[in-house]
mmCIF file of C-alpha atoms and ligand atoms in Angstrom:
data_model
loop_
_atom_site.group_PDB
_atom_site.id
_atom_site.type_symbol
_atom_site.label_atom_id
_atom_site.label_comp_id
_atom_site.label_asym_id
_atom_site.label_seq_id
_atom_site.Cartn_x
_atom_site.Cartn_y
_atom_site.Cartn_z
ATOM 1 C CA MET A 22 142.320 -13.970 -96.836
ATOM 2 C CA THR A 23 144.980 -15.487 -94.608
ATOM 3 C CA ASP A 24 148.590 -14.683 -93.908
ATOM 4 C CA THR A 25 150.732 -17.801 -94.197
ATOM 5 C CA SER A 26 154.094 -16.113 -93.660
ATOM 6 C CA SER A 27 154.346 -17.270 -90.039
ATOM 7 C CA THR A 28 152.548 -19.571 -87.623
ATOM 8 C CA ARG A 29 150.191 -16.716 -86.861
ATOM 9 C CA ARG A 30 147.175 -16.326 -89.124
ATOM 10 C CA THR A 31 145.005 -13.313 -89.792
ATOM 11 C CA VAL A 32 141.405 -13.515 -90.916
ATOM 12 C CA ARG A 33 139.824 -10.250 -91.980
ATOM 13 C CA VAL A 34 136.107 -9.783 -91.451
ATOM 14 C CA GLU A 35 134.977 -7.522 -94.292
ATOM 15 C CA LEU A 36 132.198 -5.250 -93.112
ATOM 16 C CA GLY A 37 132.995 -1.932 -94.741
ATOM 17 C CA ASP A 38 134.063 0.664 -92.187
ATOM 18 C CA ARG A 39 133.414 -1.879 -89.424
ATOM 19 C CA SER A 40 135.919 -4.397 -90.842
ATOM 20 C CA TYR A 41 138.336 -5.955 -88.374
ATOM 21 C CA ASP A 42 141.070 -8.570 -87.983
ATOM 22 C CA ILE A 43 140.996 -11.858 -86.136
ATOM 23 C CA LEU A 44 144.550 -12.825 -85.165
ATOM 24 C CA ILE A 45 145.008 -16.541 -84.528
ATOM 25 C CA GLY A 46 148.096 -18.235 -83.151
ATOM 26 C CA PRO A 47 150.263 -19.011 -80.142
ATOM 27 C CA GLY A 48 151.458 -16.354 -77.708
ATOM 28 C CA LEU A 49 148.800 -13.766 -78.460
ATOM 29 C CA ILE A 50 148.074 -13.061 -74.788
ATOM 30 C CA ALA A 51 151.711 -12.047 -74.348
ATOM 31 C CA ALA A 52 151.577 -10.041 -77.582
ATOM 32 C CA ALA A 53 148.223 -8.414 -76.756
ATOM 33 C CA GLY A 54 149.765 -5.140 -75.588
ATOM 34 C CA SER A 55 151.552 -4.438 -78.841
ATOM 35 C CA GLU A 56 148.673 -5.619 -81.045
ATOM 36 C CA ILE A 57 146.200 -3.447 -79.155
ATOM 37 C CA ALA A 58 148.516 -0.425 -78.864
ATOM 38 C CA ALA A 59 149.032 -0.540 -82.637
ATOM 39 C CA ARG A 60 145.290 -0.231 -83.255
ATOM 40 C CA LEU A 61 143.875 1.749 -80.343
ATOM 41 C CA LYS A 62 144.043 5.510 -79.965
ATOM 42 C CA GLY A 63 143.019 5.466 -76.311
ATOM 43 C CA ARG A 64 145.164 4.197 -73.469
ATOM 44 C CA ARG A 65 142.569 2.761 -71.087
ATOM 45 C CA ILE A 66 140.981 -0.643 -71.074
ATOM 46 C CA ALA A 67 138.309 -2.364 -68.992
ATOM 47 C CA ILE A 68 138.723 -6.145 -68.964
ATOM 48 C CA VAL A 69 135.898 -8.527 -68.125
ATOM 49 C CA THR A 70 136.733 -12.162 -67.403
ATOM 50 C CA ASP A 71 135.414 -15.101 -65.382
ATOM 51 C CA ALA A 72 136.539 -17.004 -62.296
ATOM 52 C CA HIS A 73 138.122 -19.842 -64.315
ATOM 53 C CA VAL A 74 139.985 -17.768 -66.881
ATOM 54 C CA GLY A 75 140.901 -14.741 -64.731
ATOM 55 C CA PRO A 76 143.229 -16.483 -62.262
ATOM 56 C CA VAL A 77 145.276 -18.004 -65.125
ATOM 57 C CA TYR A 78 145.342 -15.341 -67.842
ATOM 58 C CA LEU A 79 144.534 -11.959 -66.304
ATOM 59 C CA ASP A 80 148.055 -11.338 -64.976
ATOM 60 C CA PRO A 81 149.983 -12.074 -68.183
ATOM 61 C CA PHE A 82 147.378 -10.150 -70.188
ATOM 62 C CA MET A 83 147.578 -7.069 -67.954
ATOM 63 C CA ARG A 84 151.381 -7.217 -67.892
ATOM 64 C CA SER A 85 151.456 -7.217 -71.668
ATOM 65 C CA LEU A 86 149.191 -4.141 -71.709
ATOM 66 C CA ALA A 87 151.211 -2.330 -69.036
ATOM 67 C CA ASP A 88 154.399 -2.888 -71.056
ATOM 68 C CA LYS A 89 152.856 -0.780 -73.822
ATOM 69 C CA GLY A 90 151.601 1.914 -71.465
ATOM 70 C CA ILE A 91 147.971 0.800 -71.513
ATOM 71 C CA GLU A 92 146.152 1.211 -68.212
ATOM 72 C CA ALA A 93 143.701 -1.552 -67.400
ATOM 73 C CA VAL A 94 141.085 -2.349 -64.799
ATOM 74 C CA SER A 95 139.539 -5.789 -64.477
ATOM 75 C CA LEU A 96 136.279 -7.341 -63.400
ATOM 76 C CA VAL A 97 136.047 -11.055 -62.585
ATOM 77 C CA LEU A 98 132.563 -12.569 -62.835
ATOM 78 C CA PRO A 99 131.331 -16.053 -61.913
ATOM 79 C CA ALA A 100 131.859 -18.658 -64.642
ATOM 80 C CA GLY A 101 128.850 -20.215 -66.350
ATOM 81 C CA GLU A 102 125.819 -19.499 -68.492
ATOM 82 C CA LYS A 103 123.895 -17.853 -65.610
ATOM 83 C CA THR A 104 126.303 -14.927 -65.848
ATOM 84 C CA LYS A 105 124.559 -13.828 -69.077
ATOM 85 C CA SER A 106 121.964 -11.928 -67.011
ATOM 86 C CA PHE A 107 120.650 -8.388 -66.543
ATOM 87 C CA GLU A 108 122.265 -8.298 -63.136
ATOM 88 C CA HIS A 109 125.729 -8.954 -64.501
ATOM 89 C CA LEU A 110 125.118 -6.696 -67.509
ATOM 90 C CA MET A 111 124.532 -3.878 -65.040
ATOM 91 C CA THR A 112 127.713 -4.734 -63.144
ATOM 92 C CA VAL A 113 129.752 -4.671 -66.368
ATOM 93 C CA CYS A 114 128.239 -1.360 -67.554
ATOM 94 C CA ASP A 115 128.844 0.260 -64.164
ATOM 95 C CA SER A 116 132.381 -1.019 -64.043
ATOM 96 C CA VAL A 117 133.164 0.251 -67.566
ATOM 97 C CA LEU A 118 131.739 3.678 -66.757
ATOM 98 C CA GLY A 119 133.504 3.688 -63.380
ATOM 99 C CA ALA A 120 136.798 3.034 -65.161
ATOM 100 C CA ARG A 121 136.185 6.194 -67.231
ATOM 101 C CA ILE A 122 136.414 4.340 -70.502
ATOM 102 C CA GLU A 123 136.019 6.938 -73.242
ATOM 103 C CA ARG A 124 135.289 6.651 -76.948
ATOM 104 C CA ASN A 125 138.863 5.864 -77.965
ATOM 105 C CA ASP A 126 139.417 3.382 -75.125
ATOM 106 C CA ALA A 127 138.147 -0.185 -75.198
ATOM 107 C CA VAL A 128 136.229 -2.879 -73.376
ATOM 108 C CA VAL A 129 137.837 -6.316 -73.511
ATOM 109 C CA ALA A 130 136.199 -9.733 -73.114
ATOM 110 C CA LEU A 131 138.757 -12.261 -71.860
ATOM 111 C CA GLY A 132 136.986 -15.602 -71.691
ATOM 112 C CA GLY A 133 134.611 -17.997 -73.392
ATOM 113 C CA GLY A 134 131.364 -17.236 -75.188
ATOM 114 C CA VAL A 135 129.550 -16.308 -71.989
ATOM 115 C CA ILE A 136 131.968 -13.470 -71.187
ATOM 116 C CA GLY A 137 132.147 -12.502 -74.890
ATOM 117 C CA ASP A 138 128.361 -12.238 -75.314
ATOM 118 C CA LEU A 139 127.802 -10.349 -72.064
ATOM 119 C CA THR A 140 130.745 -7.971 -72.446
ATOM 120 C CA GLY A 141 130.006 -7.352 -76.118
ATOM 121 C CA PHE A 142 126.441 -6.385 -75.213
ATOM 122 C CA ALA A 143 127.700 -3.999 -72.524
ATOM 123 C CA ALA A 144 130.193 -2.485 -74.992
ATOM 124 C CA GLY A 145 127.369 -2.114 -77.524
ATOM 125 C CA ILE A 146 125.198 -0.034 -75.213
ATOM 126 C CA VAL A 147 127.607 1.889 -72.967
ATOM 127 C CA ARG A 148 127.864 5.427 -74.376
ATOM 128 C CA ARG A 149 125.733 4.105 -77.283
ATOM 129 C CA GLY A 150 128.592 1.891 -78.403
ATOM 130 C CA SER A 151 132.162 1.581 -77.174
ATOM 131 C CA ARG A 152 135.197 -0.019 -78.720
ATOM 132 C CA PHE A 153 135.292 -3.732 -78.079
ATOM 133 C CA ILE A 154 138.087 -6.296 -78.210
ATOM 134 C CA GLN A 155 137.500 -10.030 -77.939
ATOM 135 C CA VAL A 156 140.130 -12.314 -76.457
ATOM 136 C CA PRO A 157 138.273 -15.622 -76.770
ATOM 137 C CA THR A 158 139.699 -18.412 -74.621
ATOM 138 C CA SER A 159 137.458 -21.398 -75.407
ATOM 139 C CA LEU A 160 137.516 -23.210 -78.744
ATOM 140 C CA LEU A 161 133.834 -22.429 -79.199
ATOM 141 C CA ALA A 162 134.462 -18.735 -78.641
ATOM 142 C CA GLN A 163 137.457 -18.714 -81.017
ATOM 143 C CA VAL A 164 135.629 -20.361 -83.922
ATOM 144 C CA ASP A 165 132.102 -19.142 -83.360
ATOM 145 C CA SER A 166 130.897 -16.669 -80.751
ATOM 146 C CA SER A 167 133.704 -14.112 -81.146
ATOM 147 C CA VAL A 168 133.068 -13.850 -84.894
ATOM 148 C CA GLY A 169 130.040 -12.045 -86.267
ATOM 149 C CA GLY A 170 129.066 -9.431 -83.728
ATOM 150 C CA LYS A 171 126.099 -11.095 -82.062
ATOM 151 C CA THR A 172 126.013 -10.187 -78.381
ATOM 152 C CA GLY A 173 123.462 -10.667 -75.660
ATOM 153 C CA ILE A 174 122.127 -12.150 -72.465
ATOM 154 C CA ASN A 175 119.466 -14.702 -71.561
ATOM 155 C CA SER A 176 115.924 -14.015 -70.412
ATOM 156 C CA ARG A 177 113.590 -16.262 -68.466
ATOM 157 C CA HIS A 178 111.816 -16.608 -71.809
ATOM 158 C CA GLY A 179 114.852 -18.181 -73.417
ATOM 159 C CA LYS A 180 118.519 -17.950 -74.317
ATOM 160 C CA ASN A 181 120.070 -14.970 -76.135
ATOM 161 C CA LEU A 182 116.754 -13.131 -76.454
ATOM 162 C CA ILE A 183 118.090 -9.737 -75.387
ATOM 163 C CA GLY A 184 121.048 -8.219 -77.177
ATOM 164 C CA VAL A 185 122.465 -6.155 -80.002
ATOM 165 C CA PHE A 186 124.735 -6.592 -82.984
ATOM 166 C CA HIS A 187 128.028 -5.002 -82.046
ATOM 167 C CA GLN A 188 131.137 -5.878 -84.025
ATOM 168 C CA PRO A 189 134.481 -5.994 -82.222
ATOM 169 C CA ASP A 190 137.427 -3.872 -83.359
ATOM 170 C CA LEU A 191 139.875 -6.736 -82.951
ATOM 171 C CA VAL A 192 139.856 -10.422 -81.986
ATOM 172 C CA LEU A 193 142.934 -12.067 -80.466
ATOM 173 C CA ALA A 194 142.604 -15.861 -80.463
ATOM 174 C CA ASP A 195 145.581 -17.292 -78.565
ATOM 175 C CA THR A 196 145.631 -20.969 -79.509
ATOM 176 C CA ASP A 197 147.850 -21.933 -76.522
ATOM 177 C CA VAL A 198 145.186 -21.048 -73.961
ATOM 178 C CA LEU A 199 143.065 -23.925 -75.219
ATOM 179 C CA ASP A 200 145.446 -26.294 -73.406
ATOM 180 C CA THR A 201 143.803 -25.420 -70.088
ATOM 181 C CA LEU A 202 140.286 -25.929 -71.418
ATOM 182 C CA SER A 203 138.653 -29.158 -70.206
ATOM 183 C CA PRO A 204 138.682 -31.936 -72.818
ATOM 184 C CA ARG A 205 134.877 -31.942 -72.766
ATOM 185 C CA GLU A 206 134.676 -28.201 -73.550
ATOM 186 C CA PHE A 207 137.330 -28.616 -76.246
ATOM 187 C CA ARG A 208 135.307 -31.376 -77.917
ATOM 188 C CA ALA A 209 132.145 -29.264 -77.670
ATOM 189 C CA GLY A 210 133.893 -26.435 -79.533
ATOM 190 C CA TYR A 211 135.164 -28.941 -82.081
ATOM 191 C CA ALA A 212 131.567 -29.773 -83.032
ATOM 192 C CA GLU A 213 131.296 -26.219 -84.403
ATOM 193 C CA VAL A 214 134.567 -26.664 -86.322
ATOM 194 C CA ALA A 215 133.213 -29.818 -87.958
ATOM 195 C CA LYS A 216 130.003 -27.909 -88.696
ATOM 196 C CA TYR A 217 131.802 -25.551 -91.094
ATOM 197 C CA GLY A 218 132.977 -28.560 -93.104
ATOM 198 C CA LEU A 219 129.504 -30.030 -93.149
ATOM 199 C CA ILE A 220 127.865 -26.777 -94.264
ATOM 200 C CA ASP A 221 129.795 -26.289 -97.506
ATOM 201 C CA LYS A 222 133.422 -27.459 -97.189
ATOM 202 C CA PRO A 223 133.633 -31.185 -97.919
ATOM 203 C CA ASP A 224 137.439 -30.988 -98.324
ATOM 204 C CA PHE A 225 137.778 -29.378 -94.914
ATOM 205 C CA PHE A 226 135.661 -32.134 -93.377
ATOM 206 C CA ALA A 227 137.861 -34.784 -95.009
ATOM 207 C CA TRP A 228 140.947 -32.930 -93.702
ATOM 208 C CA LEU A 229 139.440 -32.928 -90.187
ATOM 209 C CA GLU A 230 138.869 -36.672 -90.393
ATOM 210 C CA LYS A 231 142.607 -37.068 -91.010
ATOM 211 C CA ASN A 232 144.008 -34.321 -88.766
ATOM 212 C CA TRP A 233 141.752 -34.083 -85.726
ATOM 213 C CA LYS A 234 144.308 -35.597 -83.343
ATOM 214 C CA ASP A 235 146.788 -32.832 -84.147
ATOM 215 C CA ILE A 236 144.062 -30.237 -83.534
ATOM 216 C CA PHE A 237 143.347 -31.710 -80.115
ATOM 217 C CA SER A 238 147.027 -31.984 -79.157
ATOM 218 C CA GLY A 239 147.813 -28.407 -80.177
ATOM 219 C CA GLY A 240 149.869 -28.858 -83.328
ATOM 220 C CA ALA A 241 149.908 -26.700 -86.436
ATOM 221 C CA ALA A 242 146.598 -28.220 -87.483
ATOM 222 C CA ARG A 243 144.929 -26.453 -84.530
ATOM 223 C CA ILE A 244 145.786 -23.007 -85.914
ATOM 224 C CA GLU A 245 144.787 -24.093 -89.413
ATOM 225 C CA ALA A 246 141.414 -25.463 -88.229
ATOM 226 C CA ILE A 247 140.601 -22.322 -86.231
ATOM 227 C CA ALA A 248 141.606 -20.026 -89.109
ATOM 228 C CA THR A 249 139.525 -21.999 -91.617
ATOM 229 C CA SER A 250 136.554 -21.913 -89.237
ATOM 230 C CA CYS A 251 136.847 -18.165 -88.597
ATOM 231 C CA GLN A 252 137.189 -17.545 -92.326
ATOM 232 C CA ALA A 253 134.094 -19.658 -92.990
ATOM 233 C CA LYS A 254 132.044 -17.726 -90.461
ATOM 234 C CA ALA A 255 133.524 -14.389 -91.568
ATOM 235 C CA ASP A 256 132.477 -15.119 -95.170
ATOM 236 C CA VAL A 257 128.917 -15.857 -94.119
ATOM 237 C CA VAL A 258 128.755 -12.808 -91.854
ATOM 238 C CA ALA A 259 130.159 -10.529 -94.578
ATOM 239 C CA ALA A 260 127.447 -11.758 -96.932
ATOM 240 C CA ASP A 261 124.596 -11.656 -94.418
ATOM 241 C CA GLU A 262 125.472 -9.700 -91.280
ATOM 242 C CA ARG A 263 121.992 -9.693 -89.749
ATOM 243 C CA GLU A 264 120.879 -13.242 -90.471
ATOM 244 C CA ASN A 265 118.330 -12.724 -93.181
ATOM 245 C CA GLY A 266 119.265 -15.708 -95.304
ATOM 246 C CA LEU A 267 122.663 -17.340 -95.752
ATOM 247 C CA ARG A 268 123.613 -16.950 -92.100
ATOM 248 C CA ALA A 269 120.898 -19.462 -91.221
ATOM 249 C CA LEU A 270 123.197 -22.220 -92.533
ATOM 250 C CA LEU A 271 125.316 -21.691 -89.418
ATOM 251 C CA ASN A 272 122.424 -23.292 -87.564
ATOM 252 C CA LEU A 273 123.142 -26.728 -89.021
ATOM 253 C CA GLY A 274 122.437 -29.221 -86.227
ATOM 254 C CA HIS A 275 121.139 -26.446 -83.987
ATOM 255 C CA THR A 276 117.378 -26.924 -84.291
ATOM 256 C CA PHE A 277 117.660 -30.443 -82.882
ATOM 257 C CA GLY A 278 120.530 -29.345 -80.645
ATOM 258 C CA HIS A 279 118.621 -26.465 -79.047
ATOM 259 C CA ALA A 280 115.617 -28.722 -78.454
ATOM 260 C CA LEU A 281 117.877 -31.204 -76.671
ATOM 261 C CA GLU A 282 119.425 -28.428 -74.591
ATOM 262 C CA ALA A 283 115.935 -27.292 -73.574
ATOM 263 C CA ALA A 284 114.878 -30.901 -72.901
ATOM 264 C CA THR A 285 117.836 -31.299 -70.523
ATOM 265 C CA GLU A 286 117.016 -27.943 -68.893
ATOM 266 C CA TYR A 287 120.376 -26.457 -69.921
ATOM 267 C CA ASP A 288 121.978 -28.687 -67.310
ATOM 268 C CA SER A 289 125.620 -28.752 -68.414
ATOM 269 C CA ARG A 290 126.215 -31.938 -66.451
ATOM 270 C CA ARG A 291 123.939 -33.678 -68.931
ATOM 271 C CA LEU A 292 124.596 -31.784 -72.147
ATOM 272 C CA VAL A 293 126.663 -28.795 -73.231
ATOM 273 C CA HIS A 294 125.830 -26.799 -76.364
ATOM 274 C CA GLY A 295 128.435 -28.384 -78.656
ATOM 275 C CA GLU A 296 127.334 -31.876 -77.638
ATOM 276 C CA GLY A 297 123.761 -30.977 -78.546
ATOM 277 C CA VAL A 298 125.054 -29.668 -81.891
ATOM 278 C CA ALA A 299 126.992 -32.900 -82.511
ATOM 279 C CA ILE A 300 123.890 -35.025 -81.941
ATOM 280 C CA GLY A 301 121.847 -32.473 -83.899
ATOM 281 C CA MET A 302 124.181 -32.653 -86.921
ATOM 282 C CA VAL A 303 123.961 -36.444 -86.975
ATOM 283 C CA LEU A 304 120.153 -36.194 -86.733
ATOM 284 C CA ALA A 305 120.032 -33.588 -89.518
ATOM 285 C CA HIS A 306 122.018 -35.909 -91.798
ATOM 286 C CA GLN A 307 119.908 -38.927 -90.862
ATOM 287 C CA PHE A 308 116.706 -36.986 -91.400
ATOM 288 C CA SER A 309 117.989 -35.787 -94.791
ATOM 289 C CA ALA A 310 118.624 -39.421 -95.747
ATOM 290 C CA ARG A 311 115.145 -40.371 -94.592
ATOM 291 C CA MET A 312 113.703 -37.626 -96.803
ATOM 292 C CA ASN A 313 115.719 -39.103 -99.717
ATOM 293 C CA LEU A 314 117.778 -35.948 -100.018
ATOM 294 C CA ALA A 315 121.120 -37.530 -99.153
ATOM 295 C CA SER A 316 122.700 -40.945 -99.068
ATOM 296 C CA PRO A 317 122.743 -42.668 -95.645
ATOM 297 C CA ASP A 318 126.530 -42.945 -96.088
ATOM 298 C CA ALA A 319 126.915 -39.222 -95.357
ATOM 299 C CA ALA A 320 125.130 -39.619 -92.021
ATOM 300 C CA ARG A 321 127.273 -42.647 -91.197
ATOM 301 C CA ARG A 322 130.442 -40.693 -91.971
ATOM 302 C CA VAL A 323 129.423 -37.747 -89.784
ATOM 303 C CA GLU A 324 128.509 -40.095 -86.959
ATOM 304 C CA ALA A 325 131.791 -42.018 -87.230
ATOM 305 C CA HIS A 326 133.954 -38.891 -87.141
ATOM 306 C CA LEU A 327 132.194 -37.191 -84.245
ATOM 307 C CA LYS A 328 132.298 -40.467 -82.335
ATOM 308 C CA ASP A 329 136.056 -40.766 -82.995
ATOM 309 C CA VAL A 330 136.731 -37.437 -81.298
ATOM 310 C CA GLY A 331 134.597 -38.475 -78.326
ATOM 311 C CA LEU A 332 131.436 -36.468 -78.968
ATOM 312 C CA PRO A 333 127.989 -37.969 -78.322
ATOM 313 C CA VAL A 334 126.210 -38.877 -81.561
ATOM 314 C CA SER A 335 122.797 -40.090 -80.429
ATOM 315 C CA MET A 336 120.097 -39.026 -78.012
ATOM 316 C CA ARG A 337 120.603 -42.288 -76.121
ATOM 317 C CA GLU A 338 123.983 -41.064 -74.910
ATOM 318 C CA ILE A 339 122.449 -38.163 -72.963
ATOM 319 C CA PRO A 340 122.373 -39.149 -69.288
ATOM 320 C CA GLY A 341 118.949 -39.189 -67.628
ATOM 321 C CA GLU A 342 115.556 -39.492 -69.209
ATOM 322 C CA LEU A 343 114.455 -37.354 -72.145
ATOM 323 C CA PRO A 344 110.878 -36.071 -72.434
ATOM 324 C CA PRO A 345 108.558 -37.809 -74.939
ATOM 325 C CA ALA A 346 109.144 -37.073 -78.640
ATOM 326 C CA GLU A 347 106.086 -34.791 -78.675
ATOM 327 C CA ARG A 348 107.658 -32.523 -76.059
ATOM 328 C CA LEU A 349 110.894 -32.407 -78.012
ATOM 329 C CA MET A 350 108.796 -31.440 -81.022
ATOM 330 C CA ASP A 351 107.254 -28.549 -79.046
ATOM 331 C CA ALA A 352 110.738 -27.316 -78.258
ATOM 332 C CA ILE A 353 111.623 -27.514 -81.958
ATOM 333 C CA ALA A 354 108.511 -25.533 -82.885
ATOM 334 C CA GLN A 355 109.393 -22.857 -80.320
ATOM 335 C CA ASP A 356 112.887 -22.537 -81.679
ATOM 336 C CA LYS A 357 113.401 -19.138 -83.290
ATOM 337 C CA LYS A 358 114.007 -20.659 -86.702
ATOM 338 C CA VAL A 359 110.277 -21.330 -87.157
ATOM 339 C CA LYS A 360 108.601 -18.829 -89.451
ATOM 340 C CA SER A 361 104.816 -18.622 -89.928
ATOM 341 C CA GLY A 362 104.112 -22.094 -88.570
ATOM 342 C CA LYS A 363 106.415 -23.935 -90.980
ATOM 343 C CA LEU A 364 109.519 -25.711 -89.816
ATOM 344 C CA THR A 365 112.780 -24.353 -91.098
ATOM 345 C CA PHE A 366 115.600 -26.856 -90.962
ATOM 346 C CA ILE A 367 119.100 -26.945 -92.311
ATOM 347 C CA LEU A 368 119.172 -30.169 -94.315
ATOM 348 C CA THR A 369 121.808 -31.627 -96.579
ATOM 349 C CA ARG A 370 122.360 -33.365 -99.900
ATOM 350 C CA GLY A 371 125.608 -34.874 -98.643
ATOM 351 C CA ILE A 372 128.848 -33.963 -96.847
ATOM 352 C CA GLY A 373 129.361 -30.218 -97.247
ATOM 353 C CA GLN A 374 126.108 -29.701 -99.153
ATOM 354 C CA SER A 375 123.780 -28.147 -96.614
ATOM 355 C CA PHE A 376 120.852 -25.942 -97.522
ATOM 356 C CA VAL A 377 117.976 -24.106 -95.878
ATOM 357 C CA ALA A 378 114.713 -26.051 -96.146
ATOM 358 C CA ASP A 379 111.818 -23.896 -94.969
ATOM 359 C CA ASP A 380 108.893 -26.192 -95.604
ATOM 360 C CA VAL A 381 109.693 -29.273 -93.570
ATOM 361 C CA PRO A 382 106.509 -31.108 -92.475
ATOM 362 C CA ALA A 383 106.354 -31.314 -88.695
ATOM 363 C CA SER A 384 104.709 -34.753 -88.918
ATOM 364 C CA GLU A 385 107.803 -36.167 -90.671
ATOM 365 C CA VAL A 386 110.088 -34.764 -88.001
ATOM 366 C CA LEU A 387 107.918 -36.190 -85.247
ATOM 367 C CA SER A 388 107.799 -39.672 -86.723
ATOM 368 C CA PHE A 389 111.570 -39.538 -87.304
ATOM 369 C CA LEU A 390 112.128 -38.614 -83.641
ATOM 370 C CA LYS A 391 109.794 -41.380 -82.479
ATOM 371 C CA ASP A 392 111.787 -43.867 -84.563
ATOM 372 C CA LYS A 393 115.016 -42.590 -83.045
ATOM 373 C CA TYR A 394 113.606 -43.061 -79.548
ATOM 374 C CA LEU A 395 112.787 -46.688 -80.325
ATOM 375 C CA ARG A 396 116.189 -47.552 -81.721
HETATM 376 N N1 NAD B 429 127.539 -14.584 -80.137
HETATM 377 C C1 NAD B 429 127.490 -15.664 -80.871
HETATM 378 O O1 NAD B 429 127.472 -15.602 -82.094
HETATM 379 C C2 NAD B 429 127.502 -16.988 -80.209
HETATM 380 C C3 NAD B 429 127.720 -18.141 -80.968
HETATM 381 C C4 NAD B 429 127.787 -19.358 -80.307
HETATM 382 C C5 NAD B 429 127.647 -19.409 -78.918
HETATM 383 N N2 NAD B 429 127.429 -18.274 -78.227
HETATM 384 C C6 NAD B 429 127.309 -18.295 -76.764
HETATM 385 O O2 NAD B 429 128.545 -18.728 -76.214
HETATM 386 C C7 NAD B 429 128.301 -19.325 -74.942
HETATM 387 C C8 NAD B 429 129.093 -20.603 -74.842
HETATM 388 O O3 NAD B 429 130.459 -20.312 -74.982
HETATM 389 P P1 NAD B 429 131.543 -21.235 -74.300
HETATM 390 O O4 NAD B 429 131.327 -22.633 -74.699
HETATM 391 O O5 NAD B 429 132.855 -20.622 -74.526
HETATM 392 O O6 NAD B 429 131.101 -21.173 -72.774
HETATM 393 P P2 NAD B 429 131.786 -20.508 -71.485
HETATM 394 O O7 NAD B 429 132.136 -19.112 -71.719
HETATM 395 O O8 NAD B 429 130.879 -20.833 -70.363
HETATM 396 O O9 NAD B 429 133.131 -21.361 -71.362
HETATM 397 C C9 NAD B 429 133.056 -22.732 -71.042
HETATM 398 C C10 NAD B 429 133.822 -23.038 -69.760
HETATM 399 O O10 NAD B 429 135.220 -23.031 -70.046
HETATM 400 C C11 NAD B 429 135.891 -22.128 -69.166
HETATM 401 N N3 NAD B 429 137.031 -21.617 -69.915
HETATM 402 C C12 NAD B 429 137.016 -20.795 -70.992
HETATM 403 N N4 NAD B 429 138.249 -20.657 -71.477
HETATM 404 C C13 NAD B 429 139.076 -21.406 -70.714
HETATM 405 C C14 NAD B 429 140.462 -21.688 -70.739
HETATM 406 N N5 NAD B 429 141.280 -21.209 -71.675
HETATM 407 N N6 NAD B 429 140.966 -22.490 -69.762
HETATM 408 C C15 NAD B 429 140.151 -23.023 -68.821
HETATM 409 N N7 NAD B 429 138.825 -22.812 -68.759
HETATM 410 C C16 NAD B 429 138.299 -22.010 -69.701
HETATM 411 C C17 NAD B 429 134.848 -21.121 -68.761
HETATM 412 O O11 NAD B 429 135.163 -20.502 -67.540
HETATM 413 C C18 NAD B 429 133.615 -22.016 -68.657
HETATM 414 O O12 NAD B 429 133.610 -22.680 -67.432
HETATM 415 C C19 NAD B 429 126.805 -19.525 -74.835
HETATM 416 O O13 NAD B 429 126.278 -18.578 -73.952
HETATM 417 C C20 NAD B 429 126.302 -19.269 -76.244
HETATM 418 O O14 NAD B 429 124.989 -18.744 -76.260
HETATM 419 C C21 NAD B 429 127.370 -17.071 -78.832
HETATM 420 ZN ZN1 ZN B 430 126.460 -23.413 -81.832
#
C-alpha cells in the first residue's frame, strides 16, 4: 500500500497492533519533528548515532525536534561493525535510562544498520521494551535492516547471535541523506534492492536494469526503488514475522555471501556485506543452472546487471587470497540456515523465481565451488 499523491511514499508494515509506517522521501530529517510529534505521546527522545552520521545530521534532526517541543539527548558512538557489542549495548542502555526516557518517550536510531541493530536491541530490553524510531541513513538500512524488527549485536561466536525481535513505531527514510554515503556503500545497499527483484519480482528487476542510473543519482527512481523494496520486505515480514518459512527467501545470495564474509574475516577493506550478497546471488543463479533448475541465461543477466552498477560478481574480484573451497564449505555448513545436517539454499528457476531448497547435497556445492575456483 503506497501513497502516490506526492514525492513522499508511505509503506505500512501490517503486524496487527504493532503495525507501523515507513515514510520514504526527501527532506524527512527536516520533517522529523512534526512526523514524530504527530505519533508520539511523550516529549523526550534519546538519539543514538555514529561518528560519520552524527556530525552531518544530528544538528538538523535535533533542530527539527526542538521546533515541535521535543526534548532530545544524543549519544555518538564509533562507526563500524565492532560497535554492535555488549560494551556499546550497555552504554546505550545507560544513556537511555540516564535521559529518563519513559514508556511514552522514544529511542531513536539515526544511522546505518549497525546503529539500527544496536539501538533497536537496547530499545527492546530497556524497561522491557521502549518505543523505537528508526531513521536509517544508509541504503542498506533503508531497504533492509530497518524493516522487520530484527535487532541485535555480534558475539565472538558469530554475527547477530544475540538480540530480540523489536518492531519500531515509525521509520523515517530520508532519501537525500544517501548523497553523502560512499559510492561503495551505496552499491552494497543496491545489492539488496536487486535481491527483491530476484526473489519474486521479475518486472522490478527489469525496471532496475533500465533505471539504476537514476536510482544512483538520486532521481525519482530512487524513492520508487526504496519504496518497492520496503514493501517487498514488509510483505514477507507480515506473512512470517519470526522467520519460520517464507522469510528465508530474503536470504537469497546470503549463504554464499556470509561464507565469503567469514572467509575474508569481515574485513571491510576486502568485502562488505552487500558485495558478498552480490557475488552470492550470482553464485546462487549459476548453481541453480548447474542443477538444471534454471537456464544459464538468468545467471548471465544477473551478473551483467550487478557488474553494470559496479558490484563484484565473482570470487576472483575479492582482493587477497581466499581459503580453499573446503574451508568455504565449512563456513557454509556453519551458517545458521543449515538444519539437521542438510544444506538449505535459496535457489531459483529463473529471474524472480526463487524458492527454498532444503535438501541440497553438500558434495554438489563443493564441486561447484571448486569449479569456480579454477575458472
Ligand atoms: N536487522 C536486520 O534485519 C538487518 C538486515 C540486514 C543487515 N543488518 C545489519 O546491518 C549492518 C550493516 O548496515 P550498514 O551497511 O548500514 O552498515 P553501517 O551502519 O556500518 O553503515 C555503513 C557506513 O556508512 C556510514 N553511513 C551511514 N549513513 C551514512 C550517510 N548518510 N552518509 C555518510 N555515511 C553514512 C556509516 O557510518 C558506516 O561507516 C550489519 O551489522 C548487518 O548485520 C541487519
Ligand atoms: Zn543482506
